[in-house]
PDB file of C-alpha atoms in Angstrom:
ATOM      1  CA  MET H  22      -0.037  -7.221  10.576  1.00  0.00           C
ATOM      2  CA  GLN H  23       3.166  -9.233  10.619  1.00  0.00           C
ATOM      3  CA  VAL H  24       5.369  -9.024   7.523  1.00  0.00           C
ATOM      4  CA  VAL H  25       7.330 -12.207   6.776  1.00  0.00           C
ATOM      5  CA  ARG H  26      10.248 -12.028   4.340  1.00  0.00           C
ATOM      6  CA  GLY H  27      10.164 -15.220   2.301  1.00  0.00           C
ATOM      7  CA  VAL H  28       8.221 -18.464   2.564  1.00  0.00           C
ATOM      8  CA  ALA H  29      11.230 -20.190   4.125  1.00  0.00           C
ATOM      9  CA  ALA H  30      10.862 -17.933   7.165  1.00  0.00           C
ATOM     10  CA  ALA H  31       7.111 -18.409   7.447  1.00  0.00           C
ATOM     11  CA  HIS H  32       5.866 -20.210  10.546  1.00  0.00           C
ATOM     12  CA  LEU H  33       2.207 -19.400  10.239  1.00  0.00           C
ATOM     13  CA  PRO H  34      -0.676 -20.805  12.239  1.00  0.00           C
ATOM     14  CA  PRO H  35      -3.376 -22.559  10.209  1.00  0.00           C
ATOM     15  CA  CYS H  36      -4.635 -19.850   7.875  1.00  0.00           C
ATOM     16  CA  ALA H  37      -6.968 -18.747   5.138  1.00  0.00           C
ATOM     17  CA  LEU H  38      -4.688 -17.587   2.332  1.00  0.00           C
ATOM     18  CA  THR H  39      -4.860 -15.622  -0.866  1.00  0.00           C
ATOM     19  CA  ILE H  40      -2.064 -15.251  -3.413  1.00  0.00           C
ATOM     20  CA  GLY H  41      -1.249 -12.540  -5.925  1.00  0.00           C
ATOM     21  CA  ASN H  42       0.534  -9.303  -6.681  1.00  0.00           C
ATOM     22  CA  PHE H  43      -2.276  -7.081  -5.354  1.00  0.00           C
ATOM     23  CA  ASP H  44      -0.972  -4.046  -7.227  1.00  0.00           C
ATOM     24  CA  GLY H  45      -3.364  -1.206  -6.434  1.00  0.00           C
ATOM     25  CA  LEU H  46      -5.558  -3.354  -4.156  1.00  0.00           C
ATOM     26  CA  HIS H  47      -8.626  -2.712  -6.309  1.00  0.00           C
ATOM     27  CA  LEU H  48     -12.186  -3.954  -5.750  1.00  0.00           C
ATOM     28  CA  GLY H  49     -11.364  -7.389  -7.156  1.00  0.00           C
ATOM     29  CA  HIS H  50      -8.524  -7.805  -4.662  1.00  0.00           C
ATOM     30  CA  GLN H  51     -10.762  -6.504  -1.888  1.00  0.00           C
ATOM     31  CA  ALA H  52     -13.384  -9.145  -2.720  1.00  0.00           C
ATOM     32  CA  MET H  53     -10.768 -11.874  -2.247  1.00  0.00           C
ATOM     33  CA  LEU H  54      -9.665 -10.397   1.068  1.00  0.00           C
ATOM     34  CA  THR H  55     -13.283 -10.267   2.227  1.00  0.00           C
ATOM     35  CA  LYS H  56     -13.658 -13.965   1.388  1.00  0.00           C
ATOM     36  CA  VAL H  57     -10.439 -14.747   3.274  1.00  0.00           C
ATOM     37  CA  ARG H  58     -11.639 -12.860   6.352  1.00  0.00           C
ATOM     38  CA  ASP H  59     -15.092 -14.454   6.277  1.00  0.00           C
ATOM     39  CA  VAL H  60     -13.731 -18.003   6.023  1.00  0.00           C
ATOM     40  CA  ALA H  61     -11.059 -17.330   8.652  1.00  0.00           C
ATOM     41  CA  ARG H  62     -13.671 -16.028  11.071  1.00  0.00           C
ATOM     42  CA  ALA H  63     -15.964 -19.003  10.453  1.00  0.00           C
ATOM     43  CA  ARG H  64     -13.205 -21.617  10.816  1.00  0.00           C
ATOM     44  CA  GLY H  65     -11.027 -20.004  13.483  1.00  0.00           C
ATOM     45  CA  LEU H  66      -8.086 -19.410  11.128  1.00  0.00           C
ATOM     46  CA  ALA H  67      -5.555 -16.625  10.733  1.00  0.00           C
ATOM     47  CA  THR H  68      -5.623 -14.517   7.551  1.00  0.00           C
ATOM     48  CA  ALA H  69      -2.609 -14.431   5.237  1.00  0.00           C
ATOM     49  CA  VAL H  70      -1.510 -13.009   1.900  1.00  0.00           C
ATOM     50  CA  LEU H  71       1.371 -14.286  -0.243  1.00  0.00           C
ATOM     51  CA  THR H  72       2.743 -11.682  -2.621  1.00  0.00           C
ATOM     52  CA  PHE H  73       5.894 -11.315  -4.709  1.00  0.00           C
ATOM     53  CA  GLU H  74       8.713  -8.794  -5.117  1.00  0.00           C
ATOM     54  CA  PRO H  75       9.515  -7.892  -7.777  1.00  0.00           C
ATOM     55  CA  HIS H  76       6.423  -8.331  -9.916  1.00  0.00           C
ATOM     56  CA  PRO H  77       7.010 -11.451 -12.078  1.00  0.00           C
ATOM     57  CA  ARG H  78       6.726  -9.390 -15.264  1.00  0.00           C
ATOM     58  CA  GLU H  79       9.528  -7.150 -13.989  1.00  0.00           C
ATOM     59  CA  LEU H  80      11.733 -10.246 -13.903  1.00  0.00           C
ATOM     60  CA  PHE H  81      10.771 -11.830 -17.224  1.00  0.00           C
ATOM     61  CA  ALA H  82      10.018  -8.729 -19.342  1.00  0.00           C
ATOM     62  CA  PRO H  83      11.438  -5.659 -17.582  1.00  0.00           C
ATOM     63  CA  ASP H  84      11.134  -3.425 -20.655  1.00  0.00           C
ATOM     64  CA  SER H  85       7.411  -4.073 -20.999  1.00  0.00           C
ATOM     65  CA  ALA H  86       6.490  -4.454 -17.323  1.00  0.00           C
ATOM     66  CA  PRO H  87       3.564  -2.236 -16.320  1.00  0.00           C
ATOM     67  CA  ALA H  88       3.970   0.845 -14.154  1.00  0.00           C
ATOM     68  CA  ARG H  89       3.287   0.022 -10.524  1.00  0.00           C
ATOM     69  CA  LEU H  90       0.156   1.396  -8.927  1.00  0.00           C
ATOM     70  CA  THR H  91       1.495   0.921  -5.406  1.00  0.00           C
ATOM     71  CA  SER H  92       4.928   0.729  -3.850  1.00  0.00           C
ATOM     72  CA  PHE H  93       5.538  -2.162  -1.466  1.00  0.00           C
ATOM     73  CA  ARG H  94       4.963   0.090   1.556  1.00  0.00           C
ATOM     74  CA  GLU H  95       1.672   1.353   0.122  1.00  0.00           C
ATOM     75  CA  LYS H  96       0.546  -2.194  -0.602  1.00  0.00           C
ATOM     76  CA  ALA H  97       1.433  -3.305   2.925  1.00  0.00           C
ATOM     77  CA  GLU H  98      -0.432  -0.359   4.455  1.00  0.00           C
ATOM     78  CA  LEU H  99      -3.538  -1.151   2.407  1.00  0.00           C
ATOM     79  CA  LEU H 100      -3.419  -4.838   3.361  1.00  0.00           C
ATOM     80  CA  ALA H 101      -2.986  -3.980   7.036  1.00  0.00           C
ATOM     81  CA  ALA H 102      -6.043  -1.726   6.803  1.00  0.00           C
ATOM     82  CA  GLU H 103      -7.953  -4.730   5.426  1.00  0.00           C
ATOM     83  CA  GLY H 104      -7.281  -6.645   8.643  1.00  0.00           C
ATOM     84  CA  ILE H 105      -4.774  -9.187   7.302  1.00  0.00           C
ATOM     85  CA  ASP H 106      -2.725 -10.967   9.990  1.00  0.00           C
ATOM     86  CA  TYR H 107       0.291 -12.082   7.928  1.00  0.00           C
ATOM     87  CA  LEU H 108       1.850 -10.697   4.749  1.00  0.00           C
ATOM     88  CA  VAL H 109       4.402 -13.103   3.292  1.00  0.00           C
ATOM     89  CA  VAL H 110       6.661 -11.378   0.755  1.00  0.00           C
ATOM     90  CA  GLN H 111       8.541 -13.814  -1.469  1.00  0.00           C
ATOM     91  CA  ARG H 112      11.471 -12.626  -3.559  1.00  0.00           C
ATOM     92  CA  PHE H 113      10.569 -13.591  -7.112  1.00  0.00           C
ATOM     93  CA  ASP H 114      13.648 -14.786  -8.979  1.00  0.00           C
ATOM     94  CA  ARG H 115      14.285 -17.409 -11.617  1.00  0.00           C
ATOM     95  CA  ARG H 116      14.911 -20.090  -9.031  1.00  0.00           C
ATOM     96  CA  PHE H 117      11.567 -19.490  -7.363  1.00  0.00           C
ATOM     97  CA  ALA H 118       9.870 -19.235 -10.764  1.00  0.00           C
ATOM     98  CA  SER H 119      11.105 -22.743 -11.597  1.00  0.00           C
ATOM     99  CA  TYR H 120       9.048 -24.393  -8.838  1.00  0.00           C
ATOM    100  CA  GLU H 121       6.844 -27.059 -10.352  1.00  0.00           C
ATOM    101  CA  ALA H 122       3.176 -26.392  -9.730  1.00  0.00           C
ATOM    102  CA  GLU H 123       2.599 -29.503  -7.606  1.00  0.00           C
ATOM    103  CA  ALA H 124       5.612 -28.700  -5.426  1.00  0.00           C
ATOM    104  CA  PHE H 125       4.409 -25.118  -5.037  1.00  0.00           C
ATOM    105  CA  ARG H 126       1.006 -26.374  -3.922  1.00  0.00           C
ATOM    106  CA  ASP H 127       2.264 -29.065  -1.523  1.00  0.00           C
ATOM    107  CA  GLU H 128       5.518 -27.660  -0.159  1.00  0.00           C
ATOM    108  CA  ILE H 129       4.817 -23.941  -0.070  1.00  0.00           C
ATOM    109  CA  ILE H 130       1.061 -23.432   0.221  1.00  0.00           C
ATOM    110  CA  ALA H 131       0.172 -26.460   2.309  1.00  0.00           C
ATOM    111  CA  LYS H 132       3.346 -27.031   4.330  1.00  0.00           C
ATOM    112  CA  ARG H 133       5.269 -23.795   4.755  1.00  0.00           C
ATOM    113  CA  LEU H 134       2.281 -21.445   4.778  1.00  0.00           C
ATOM    114  CA  ASN H 135       0.025 -23.858   6.667  1.00  0.00           C
ATOM    115  CA  ALA H 136      -2.974 -22.986   4.496  1.00  0.00           C
ATOM    116  CA  ARG H 137      -6.327 -24.604   5.252  1.00  0.00           C
ATOM    117  CA  PHE H 138      -8.296 -22.503   2.786  1.00  0.00           C
ATOM    118  CA  VAL H 139      -7.033 -20.789  -0.377  1.00  0.00           C
ATOM    119  CA  VAL H 140      -8.918 -18.233  -2.467  1.00  0.00           C
ATOM    120  CA  VAL H 141      -7.594 -16.991  -5.815  1.00  0.00           C
ATOM    121  CA  GLY H 142      -8.946 -15.256  -8.897  1.00  0.00           C
ATOM    122  CA  ASP H 143     -10.570 -17.435 -11.535  1.00  0.00           C
ATOM    123  CA  ASP H 144      -7.662 -16.748 -13.932  1.00  0.00           C
ATOM    124  CA  PHE H 145      -4.926 -17.517 -11.374  1.00  0.00           C
ATOM    125  CA  CYS H 146      -1.955 -19.561 -12.644  1.00  0.00           C
ATOM    126  CA  PHE H 147       1.164 -20.572 -10.738  1.00  0.00           C
ATOM    127  CA  GLY H 148       4.324 -22.642 -10.868  1.00  0.00           C
ATOM    128  CA  ALA H 149       6.819 -23.250 -13.662  1.00  0.00           C
ATOM    129  CA  ARG H 150       5.363 -22.528 -17.116  1.00  0.00           C
ATOM    130  CA  ARG H 151       2.240 -21.271 -15.264  1.00  0.00           C
ATOM    131  CA  ALA H 152       1.093 -24.889 -15.258  1.00  0.00           C
ATOM    132  CA  GLY H 153      -0.916 -24.695 -12.038  1.00  0.00           C
ATOM    133  CA  ASN H 154      -4.518 -23.492 -11.819  1.00  0.00           C
ATOM    134  CA  ILE H 155      -7.543 -23.724  -9.559  1.00  0.00           C
ATOM    135  CA  ALA H 156      -8.192 -27.333 -10.616  1.00  0.00           C
ATOM    136  CA  LEU H 157      -4.721 -28.346  -9.392  1.00  0.00           C
ATOM    137  CA  LEU H 158      -5.176 -26.447  -6.141  1.00  0.00           C
ATOM    138  CA  ALA H 159      -8.499 -28.208  -5.571  1.00  0.00           C
ATOM    139  CA  GLN H 160      -6.757 -31.596  -5.613  1.00  0.00           C
ATOM    140  CA  SER H 161      -4.932 -30.843  -2.363  1.00  0.00           C
ATOM    141  CA  PRO H 162      -6.001 -33.022   0.587  1.00  0.00           C
ATOM    142  CA  VAL H 163      -4.750 -30.361   3.020  1.00  0.00           C
ATOM    143  CA  PHE H 164      -6.710 -27.225   2.104  1.00  0.00           C
ATOM    144  CA  ASP H 165      -9.916 -26.197   0.391  1.00  0.00           C
ATOM    145  CA  ALA H 166      -9.539 -24.064  -2.740  1.00  0.00           C
ATOM    146  CA  HIS H 167     -11.979 -21.488  -4.018  1.00  0.00           C
ATOM    147  CA  ALA H 168     -11.861 -19.406  -7.218  1.00  0.00           C
ATOM    148  CA  LEU H 169     -13.526 -16.024  -7.033  1.00  0.00           C
ATOM    149  CA  PRO H 170     -15.190 -14.815 -10.241  1.00  0.00           C
ATOM    150  CA  THR H 171     -14.084 -11.563 -11.844  1.00  0.00           C
ATOM    151  CA  VAL H 172     -15.545  -8.436 -10.304  1.00  0.00           C
ATOM    152  CA  ALA H 173     -17.227  -6.280 -12.947  1.00  0.00           C
ATOM    153  CA  SER H 174     -17.489  -2.504 -13.082  1.00  0.00           C
ATOM    154  CA  GLY H 175     -19.720  -0.967 -15.698  1.00  0.00           C
ATOM    155  CA  ASP H 176     -19.105  -2.858 -18.920  1.00  0.00           C
ATOM    156  CA  GLY H 177     -15.621  -4.126 -18.015  1.00  0.00           C
ATOM    157  CA  ARG H 178     -13.733  -6.167 -15.437  1.00  0.00           C
ATOM    158  CA  VAL H 179     -11.946  -4.684 -12.473  1.00  0.00           C
ATOM    159  CA  SER H 180      -8.210  -5.199 -12.906  1.00  0.00           C
ATOM    160  CA  SER H 181      -4.909  -3.449 -12.297  1.00  0.00           C
ATOM    161  CA  THR H 182      -4.646  -3.005 -16.081  1.00  0.00           C
ATOM    162  CA  ALA H 183      -7.996  -1.193 -16.144  1.00  0.00           C
ATOM    163  CA  VAL H 184      -6.884   1.078 -13.286  1.00  0.00           C
ATOM    164  CA  ARG H 185      -3.650   1.947 -15.126  1.00  0.00           C
ATOM    165  CA  ALA H 186      -5.584   2.738 -18.286  1.00  0.00           C
ATOM    166  CA  ALA H 187      -7.963   5.022 -16.387  1.00  0.00           C
ATOM    167  CA  LEU H 188      -5.087   6.876 -14.705  1.00  0.00           C
ATOM    168  CA  ALA H 189      -3.119   7.240 -17.930  1.00  0.00           C
ATOM    169  CA  GLY H 190      -6.238   8.680 -19.577  1.00  0.00           C
ATOM    170  CA  GLY H 191      -6.817  11.182 -16.785  1.00  0.00           C
ATOM    171  CA  GLN H 192     -10.066   9.449 -15.756  1.00  0.00           C
ATOM    172  CA  MET H 193      -9.584   9.864 -12.021  1.00  0.00           C
ATOM    173  CA  ALA H 194     -13.230   9.232 -11.120  1.00  0.00           C
ATOM    174  CA  HIS H 195     -13.227   5.968 -13.096  1.00  0.00           C
ATOM    175  CA  ALA H 196      -9.976   4.884 -11.414  1.00  0.00           C
ATOM    176  CA  ALA H 197     -11.538   5.656  -8.026  1.00  0.00           C
ATOM    177  CA  ALA H 198     -14.580   3.546  -8.939  1.00  0.00           C
ATOM    178  CA  LEU H 199     -12.323   0.583  -9.749  1.00  0.00           C
ATOM    179  CA  LEU H 200     -10.267   1.038  -6.579  1.00  0.00           C
ATOM    180  CA  GLY H 201     -13.101   1.851  -4.210  1.00  0.00           C
ATOM    181  CA  ARG H 202     -11.165   4.982  -3.160  1.00  0.00           C
ATOM    182  CA  PRO H 203      -9.237   7.791  -4.843  1.00  0.00           C
ATOM    183  CA  TYR H 204      -5.905   6.797  -6.340  1.00  0.00           C
ATOM    184  CA  SER H 205      -3.116   7.920  -4.030  1.00  0.00           C
ATOM    185  CA  ILE H 206       0.655   8.063  -3.687  1.00  0.00           C
ATOM    186  CA  SER H 207       2.250   8.068  -0.237  1.00  0.00           C
ATOM    187  CA  GLY H 208       5.700   9.181   0.773  1.00  0.00           C
ATOM    188  CA  ARG H 209       7.869  11.250   3.049  1.00  0.00           C
ATOM    189  CA  VAL H 210       8.272  14.990   2.518  1.00  0.00           C
ATOM    190  CA  ILE H 211      11.861  15.627   1.443  1.00  0.00           C
ATOM    191  CA  GLY H 212      13.915  18.675   0.524  1.00  0.00           C
ATOM    192  CA  GLY H 213      13.681  19.984  -3.025  1.00  0.00           C
ATOM    193  CA  ASP H 214      15.212  22.807  -5.025  1.00  0.00           C
ATOM    194  CA  LYS H 215      12.747  25.310  -3.438  1.00  0.00           C
ATOM    195  CA  LEU H 216      11.784  26.643  -6.862  1.00  0.00           C
ATOM    196  CA  GLY H 217       8.108  26.565  -5.949  1.00  0.00           C
ATOM    197  CA  ARG H 218       8.716  28.882  -3.005  1.00  0.00           C
ATOM    198  CA  GLU H 219      10.622  31.286  -5.251  1.00  0.00           C
ATOM    199  CA  LEU H 220       7.696  31.280  -7.686  1.00  0.00           C
ATOM    200  CA  GLY H 221       5.225  32.050  -4.900  1.00  0.00           C
ATOM    201  CA  PHE H 222       3.788  28.527  -4.694  1.00  0.00           C
ATOM    202  CA  PRO H 223       5.692  26.552  -2.013  1.00  0.00           C
ATOM    203  CA  THR H 224       5.462  22.805  -2.478  1.00  0.00           C
ATOM    204  CA  ALA H 225       5.892  19.670  -0.423  1.00  0.00           C
ATOM    205  CA  ASN H 226       8.130  17.295  -2.364  1.00  0.00           C
ATOM    206  CA  ILE H 227       7.012  13.715  -1.821  1.00  0.00           C
ATOM    207  CA  GLN H 228       9.638  10.994  -2.019  1.00  0.00           C
ATOM    208  CA  LEU H 229       8.592   8.670  -4.844  1.00  0.00           C
ATOM    209  CA  ARG H 230       9.005   4.921  -4.510  1.00  0.00           C
ATOM    210  CA  HIS H 231       7.592   4.518  -8.010  1.00  0.00           C
ATOM    211  CA  ASN H 232      10.343   4.399 -10.634  1.00  0.00           C
ATOM    212  CA  ARG H 233       7.689   5.060 -13.253  1.00  0.00           C
ATOM    213  CA  PRO H 234       4.401   6.556 -12.053  1.00  0.00           C
ATOM    214  CA  PRO H 235       1.274   5.317 -13.856  1.00  0.00           C
ATOM    215  CA  MET H 236       0.348   8.864 -14.890  1.00  0.00           C
ATOM    216  CA  MET H 237       1.786  12.347 -15.385  1.00  0.00           C
ATOM    217  CA  GLY H 238       0.314  15.813 -15.247  1.00  0.00           C
ATOM    218  CA  VAL H 239      -1.217  18.387 -12.924  1.00  0.00           C
ATOM    219  CA  PHE H 240      -3.976  17.278 -10.561  1.00  0.00           C
ATOM    220  CA  VAL H 241      -6.493  18.377  -7.972  1.00  0.00           C
ATOM    221  CA  VAL H 242      -5.389  16.636  -4.777  1.00  0.00           C
ATOM    222  CA  GLU H 243      -6.101  16.231  -1.100  1.00  0.00           C
ATOM    223  CA  ALA H 244      -3.241  15.457   1.295  1.00  0.00           C
ATOM    224  CA  HIS H 245      -3.689  13.300   4.392  1.00  0.00           C
ATOM    225  CA  GLY H 246      -1.315  12.801   7.298  1.00  0.00           C
ATOM    226  CA  LEU H 247      -1.370  16.229   8.913  1.00  0.00           C
ATOM    227  CA  GLU H 248      -3.839  17.453  11.542  1.00  0.00           C
ATOM    228  CA  ARG H 249      -6.589  17.434   8.892  1.00  0.00           C
ATOM    229  CA  PRO H 250      -6.941  16.825   5.164  1.00  0.00           C
ATOM    230  CA  TRP H 251      -5.481  19.688   3.101  1.00  0.00           C
ATOM    231  CA  GLN H 252      -6.694  20.630  -0.361  1.00  0.00           C
ATOM    232  CA  GLY H 253      -4.248  21.552  -3.061  1.00  0.00           C
ATOM    233  CA  VAL H 254      -2.826  21.016  -6.504  1.00  0.00           C
ATOM    234  CA  ALA H 255       0.009  18.678  -7.457  1.00  0.00           C
ATOM    235  CA  SER H 256       2.440  18.260 -10.320  1.00  0.00           C
ATOM    236  CA  LEU H 257       3.581  14.719 -11.054  1.00  0.00           C
ATOM    237  CA  GLY H 258       6.196  14.542 -13.785  1.00  0.00           C
ATOM    238  CA  VAL H 259       9.593  15.679 -15.035  1.00  0.00           C
ATOM    239  CA  ARG H 260       8.995  19.485 -14.925  1.00  0.00           C
ATOM    240  CA  PRO H 261       9.968  20.135 -18.572  1.00  0.00           C
ATOM    241  CA  THR H 262      10.218  23.916 -18.138  1.00  0.00           C
ATOM    242  CA  VAL H 263      13.022  23.664 -15.560  1.00  0.00           C
ATOM    243  CA  LYS H 264      14.414  20.178 -16.214  1.00  0.00           C
ATOM    244  CA  GLY H 265      15.195  18.033 -19.232  1.00  0.00           C
ATOM    245  CA  ALA H 266      12.694  15.582 -20.663  1.00  0.00           C
ATOM    246  CA  ASP H 267      14.788  12.657 -19.362  1.00  0.00           C
ATOM    247  CA  ALA H 268      14.715  13.880 -15.744  1.00  0.00           C
ATOM    248  CA  ALA H 269      13.403  11.600 -13.003  1.00  0.00           C
ATOM    249  CA  PRO H 270       9.722  12.220 -12.196  1.00  0.00           C
ATOM    250  CA  VAL H 271       8.911  14.132  -9.015  1.00  0.00           C
ATOM    251  CA  LEU H 272       5.719  14.726  -7.051  1.00  0.00           C
ATOM    252  CA  GLU H 273       5.295  18.312  -5.852  1.00  0.00           C
ATOM    253  CA  VAL H 274       2.211  19.281  -3.859  1.00  0.00           C
ATOM    254  CA  HIS H 275       1.105  22.870  -3.259  1.00  0.00           C
ATOM    255  CA  LEU H 276      -1.301  22.954  -0.292  1.00  0.00           C
ATOM    256  CA  PHE H 277      -3.735  25.854  -0.210  1.00  0.00           C
ATOM    257  CA  ASP H 278      -3.390  28.357   2.639  1.00  0.00           C
ATOM    258  CA  PHE H 279      -0.515  26.374   4.143  1.00  0.00           C
ATOM    259  CA  ASN H 280       2.962  27.674   4.805  1.00  0.00           C
ATOM    260  CA  ARG H 281       5.023  25.752   7.315  1.00  0.00           C
ATOM    261  CA  GLN H 282       7.914  23.288   7.180  1.00  0.00           C
ATOM    262  CA  ILE H 283       6.799  19.654   7.190  1.00  0.00           C
ATOM    263  CA  TYR H 284      10.024  17.888   6.191  1.00  0.00           C
ATOM    264  CA  GLY H 285       9.977  14.281   7.367  1.00  0.00           C
ATOM    265  CA  GLU H 286       6.190  14.019   7.557  1.00  0.00           C
ATOM    266  CA  HIS H 287       4.598  11.062   5.757  1.00  0.00           C
ATOM    267  CA  LEU H 288       1.725  12.154   3.530  1.00  0.00           C
ATOM    268  CA  ARG H 289      -0.830  10.333   1.436  1.00  0.00           C
ATOM    269  CA  VAL H 290      -1.792  12.350  -1.625  1.00  0.00           C
ATOM    270  CA  ASP H 291      -5.211  11.523  -3.089  1.00  0.00           C
ATOM    271  CA  PHE H 292      -5.558  12.407  -6.789  1.00  0.00           C
ATOM    272  CA  LEU H 293      -9.123  13.617  -7.349  1.00  0.00           C
ATOM    273  CA  ALA H 294      -9.162  15.143 -10.844  1.00  0.00           C
ATOM    274  CA  LYS H 295      -6.721  15.848 -13.650  1.00  0.00           C
ATOM    275  CA  LEU H 296      -6.341  19.461 -14.736  1.00  0.00           C
ATOM    276  CA  ARG H 297      -3.889  19.119 -17.623  1.00  0.00           C
ATOM    277  CA  ASP H 298      -0.808  17.425 -19.014  1.00  0.00           C
ATOM    278  CA  GLU H 299       2.666  18.753 -18.326  1.00  0.00           C
ATOM    279  CA  GLU H 300       3.777  21.542 -20.648  1.00  0.00           C
ATOM    280  CA  LYS H 301       7.065  23.257 -21.382  1.00  0.00           C
ATOM    281  CA  TYR H 302       6.852  27.047 -21.101  1.00  0.00           C
ATOM    282  CA  SER H 303       9.130  29.677 -22.585  1.00  0.00           C
ATOM    283  CA  GLY H 304      10.104  30.980 -19.165  1.00  0.00           C
ATOM    284  CA  LEU H 305       9.100  31.340 -15.530  1.00  0.00           C
ATOM    285  CA  GLU H 306       6.527  34.110 -16.024  1.00  0.00           C
ATOM    286  CA  PRO H 307       4.133  32.036 -18.169  1.00  0.00           C
ATOM    287  CA  LEU H 308       4.751  29.089 -15.803  1.00  0.00           C
ATOM    288  CA  ILE H 309       3.709  31.213 -12.810  1.00  0.00           C
ATOM    289  CA  ALA H 310       0.579  32.371 -14.644  1.00  0.00           C
ATOM    290  CA  GLN H 311      -0.367  28.777 -15.459  1.00  0.00           C
ATOM    291  CA  ILE H 312       0.187  27.614 -11.867  1.00  0.00           C
ATOM    292  CA  GLN H 313      -2.174  30.353 -10.696  1.00  0.00           C
ATOM    293  CA  LYS H 314      -4.770  29.135 -13.204  1.00  0.00           C
ATOM    294  CA  ASP H 315      -4.285  25.578 -11.930  1.00  0.00           C
ATOM    295  CA  CYS H 316      -4.859  26.721  -8.340  1.00  0.00           C
ATOM    296  CA  ASP H 317      -7.975  28.670  -9.313  1.00  0.00           C
ATOM    297  CA  GLN H 318      -9.373  25.666 -11.189  1.00  0.00           C
ATOM    298  CA  ALA H 319      -8.660  23.350  -8.267  1.00  0.00           C
ATOM    299  CA  ARG H 320     -10.351  25.701  -5.795  1.00  0.00           C
ATOM    300  CA  ASP H 321     -13.364  25.860  -8.121  1.00  0.00           C
ATOM    301  CA  TRP H 322     -13.417  22.038  -8.260  1.00  0.00           C
ATOM    302  CA  PHE H 323     -13.513  21.787  -4.472  1.00  0.00           C
ATOM    303  CA  ALA H 324     -16.182  24.503  -4.254  1.00  0.00           C
ATOM    304  CA  THR H 325     -18.354  22.600  -6.738  1.00  0.00           C
ATOM    305  CA  ARG H 326     -17.874  19.348  -4.823  1.00  0.00           C
ATOM    306  CA  ALA H 327     -18.917  21.042  -1.573  1.00  0.00           C
ATOM    307  CA  GLN H 328     -22.204  22.063  -3.172  1.00  0.00           C
ATOM    308  CA  HIS H 329     -23.170  18.467  -3.992  1.00  0.00           C
TER     309      HIS H 329
END
């Protein structure tokens, strides 16, 4: 997959295109990508995605912007795995946000991105004052436009908001159902304060690209990126027993029956079940006892899964 920084630098072949933030790349996003691939294959087009950095809500309402489900690298990796040819990443600033909808359709989508087919969600809006919609896209003489209906899951719609709510509520299985895979965080293993090793539970500290993770707590996890998947338990949060409540969140992963240096390795950590919220303990001894309980519970969880 080729990553293009900005629509001005895009010199794409005729393509089937979809547009959006694609945070989390849930089942609804995947349905749009499937439509893009199917049309591209039928018409001999390339496949392309236009996305924005930062998220528009981070520009207009930074204090109320939602926690990101995926960093840009994670999003790009997921899109590449979906077989997309071109990922166009447009810096979203006030100048770009002021594009009139007709100009966005004609100058950017049709001309610069060379779109011949465009698929968007049925609630998609674009351009200044969010004045553009599927009806305006459909008026283009250059490309065909298609709105994909909302994908439903259970009694609700699949959305990034629904995924965030499931994660925040510790409903990891529900989040996985909305995503079509376990929720994960990827990053490089970096040096930490080695407290886990001193406590008898060495951890891999994963570099977070999320300024504000969508969830906190202690989780049953499986790490990918080594010679095989490794089971373990992870703490995602501010570590209130050893740090202040205003500390930056960290992701620490204790892999079972694993004790070697893996600094610099890039791991994907799948979050399979939530064990508990973070707690502040009176000292290290009760913290050690609780970590042992967490490990025992996680091993039991994996043992139960293996039986089904």
